[in-house]
Amino acid sequence: MDVSAAAAIAIGLTAFGAALGAAIGDGIACSKALEGTARQPEARGPLMTLMFISVGLIESIPIIAVVIAFMLFGKLG
């Protein structure tokens, strides 16, 4: 296996790790928001707003990772 193939695999695994971490983070954020809504239904609005902000910030990590992966793939070729 040459170095460029190993680098391509490493780049793909890094993007996969970022996506997996974001998926786990999204699941935790959503489950906690649902738990809070189940405990206090009147707090649904503020909890959902905070959940959407949190999910947006969590999802920015894999988006940045994919952009970096594309940049690194461009340098390989």
PDB file of C-alpha atoms in Angstrom:
ATOM      1  CA  MET A   1       0.000   0.000   0.000  1.00  0.00           C
ATOM      2  CA  ASP A   2       1.450   3.321  -0.982  1.00  0.00           C
ATOM      3  CA  VAL A   3       1.402   6.438   1.126  1.00  0.00           C
ATOM      4  CA  SER A   4      -1.379   8.176  -0.800  1.00  0.00           C
ATOM      5  CA  ALA A   5      -3.735   5.202  -0.322  1.00  0.00           C
ATOM      6  CA  ALA A   6      -3.004   5.138   3.395  1.00  0.00           C
ATOM      7  CA  ALA A   7      -3.575   8.886   3.589  1.00  0.00           C
ATOM      8  CA  ALA A   8      -6.906   8.533   1.764  1.00  0.00           C
ATOM      9  CA  ILE A   9      -8.029   5.842   4.209  1.00  0.00           C
ATOM     10  CA  ALA A  10      -6.953   7.979   7.163  1.00  0.00           C
ATOM     11  CA  ILE A  11      -8.847  10.988   5.805  1.00  0.00           C
ATOM     12  CA  GLY A  12     -11.985   8.890   5.346  1.00  0.00           C
ATOM     13  CA  LEU A  13     -11.737   7.429   8.839  1.00  0.00           C
ATOM     14  CA  THR A  14     -11.309  10.889  10.309  1.00  0.00           C
ATOM     15  CA  ALA A  15     -14.445  12.164   8.577  1.00  0.00           C
ATOM     16  CA  PHE A  16     -16.277   9.017   9.728  1.00  0.00           C
ATOM     17  CA  GLY A  17     -15.192   9.627  13.325  1.00  0.00           C
ATOM     18  CA  ALA A  18     -16.428  13.198  13.215  1.00  0.00           C
ATOM     19  CA  ALA A  19     -19.783  12.088  11.811  1.00  0.00           C
ATOM     20  CA  LEU A  20     -20.129   9.332  14.407  1.00  0.00           C
ATOM     21  CA  GLY A  21     -19.324  11.722  17.247  1.00  0.00           C
ATOM     22  CA  ALA A  22     -21.856  14.226  15.963  1.00  0.00           C
ATOM     23  CA  ALA A  23     -24.526  11.536  15.666  1.00  0.00           C
ATOM     24  CA  ILE A  24     -23.947  10.467  19.253  1.00  0.00           C
ATOM     25  CA  GLY A  25     -23.989  14.090  20.408  1.00  0.00           C
ATOM     26  CA  ASP A  26     -27.224  14.759  18.520  1.00  0.00           C
ATOM     27  CA  GLY A  27     -28.830  11.728  20.105  1.00  0.00           C
ATOM     28  CA  ILE A  28     -27.831  12.794  23.597  1.00  0.00           C
ATOM     29  CA  ALA A  29     -29.002  16.382  23.066  1.00  0.00           C
ATOM     30  CA  CYS A  30     -32.365  15.279  21.681  1.00  0.00           C
ATOM     31  CA  SER A  31     -32.937  12.693  24.402  1.00  0.00           C
ATOM     32  CA  LYS A  32     -32.215  15.220  27.145  1.00  0.00           C
ATOM     33  CA  ALA A  33     -34.566  17.739  25.541  1.00  0.00           C
ATOM     34  CA  LEU A  34     -37.301  15.104  25.386  1.00  0.00           C
ATOM     35  CA  GLU A  35     -36.679  14.149  29.021  1.00  0.00           C
ATOM     36  CA  GLY A  36     -36.960  17.792  30.042  1.00  0.00           C
ATOM     37  CA  THR A  37     -40.167  18.196  28.057  1.00  0.00           C
ATOM     38  CA  ALA A  38     -41.625  15.085  29.689  1.00  0.00           C
ATOM     39  CA  ARG A  39     -40.836  16.473  33.147  1.00  0.00           C
ATOM     40  CA  GLN A  40     -42.019  20.023  32.503  1.00  0.00           C
ATOM     41  CA  PRO A  41     -44.285  20.286  29.460  1.00  0.00           C
ATOM     42  CA  GLU A  42     -44.623  24.054  29.906  1.00  0.00           C
ATOM     43  CA  ALA A  43     -40.881  24.461  29.230  1.00  0.00           C
ATOM     44  CA  ARG A  44     -41.173  22.880  25.778  1.00  0.00           C
ATOM     45  CA  GLY A  45     -40.536  26.075  23.799  1.00  0.00           C
ATOM     46  CA  PRO A  46     -37.271  27.143  25.439  1.00  0.00           C
ATOM     47  CA  LEU A  47     -36.015  23.554  25.550  1.00  0.00           C
ATOM     48  CA  MET A  48     -36.632  23.025  21.847  1.00  0.00           C
ATOM     49  CA  THR A  49     -34.912  26.311  21.011  1.00  0.00           C
ATOM     50  CA  LEU A  50     -31.852  25.309  23.013  1.00  0.00           C
ATOM     51  CA  MET A  51     -31.918  21.838  21.468  1.00  0.00           C
ATOM     52  CA  PHE A  52     -31.952  23.226  17.915  1.00  0.00           C
ATOM     53  CA  ILE A  53     -29.067  25.581  18.713  1.00  0.00           C
ATOM     54  CA  SER A  54     -27.114  22.712  20.277  1.00  0.00           C
ATOM     55  CA  VAL A  55     -27.748  20.382  17.351  1.00  0.00           C
ATOM     56  CA  GLY A  56     -26.664  23.100  14.932  1.00  0.00           C
ATOM     57  CA  LEU A  57     -23.416  23.618  16.799  1.00  0.00           C
ATOM     58  CA  ILE A  58     -22.826  19.874  17.078  1.00  0.00           C
ATOM     59  CA  GLU A  59     -23.440  19.396  13.344  1.00  0.00           C
ATOM     60  CA  SER A  60     -20.927  22.102  12.443  1.00  0.00           C
ATOM     61  CA  ILE A  61     -18.085  19.799  13.520  1.00  0.00           C
ATOM     62  CA  PRO A  62     -18.603  17.081  10.863  1.00  0.00           C
ATOM     63  CA  ILE A  63     -19.311  19.714   8.213  1.00  0.00           C
ATOM     64  CA  ILE A  64     -15.933  21.294   8.925  1.00  0.00           C
ATOM     65  CA  ALA A  65     -14.329  17.822   8.982  1.00  0.00           C
ATOM     66  CA  VAL A  66     -15.769  16.981   5.555  1.00  0.00           C
ATOM     67  CA  VAL A  67     -14.540  20.294   4.126  1.00  0.00           C
ATOM     68  CA  ILE A  68     -11.060  19.590   5.489  1.00  0.00           C
ATOM     69  CA  ALA A  69     -11.236  16.047   4.068  1.00  0.00           C
ATOM     70  CA  PHE A  70     -12.090  17.419   0.608  1.00  0.00           C
ATOM     71  CA  MET A  71      -9.195  19.864   0.860  1.00  0.00           C
ATOM     72  CA  LEU A  72      -6.811  17.061   1.820  1.00  0.00           C
ATOM     73  CA  PHE A  73      -8.106  14.813  -0.984  1.00  0.00           C
ATOM     74  CA  GLY A  74      -7.418  17.659  -3.397  1.00  0.00           C
ATOM     75  CA  LYS A  75      -3.819  17.834  -2.221  1.00  0.00           C
ATOM     76  CA  LEU A  76      -3.362  14.065  -2.690  1.00  0.00           C
ATOM     77  CA  GLY A  77      -4.200  14.077  -6.396  1.00  0.00           C
TER      78      GLY A  77
END
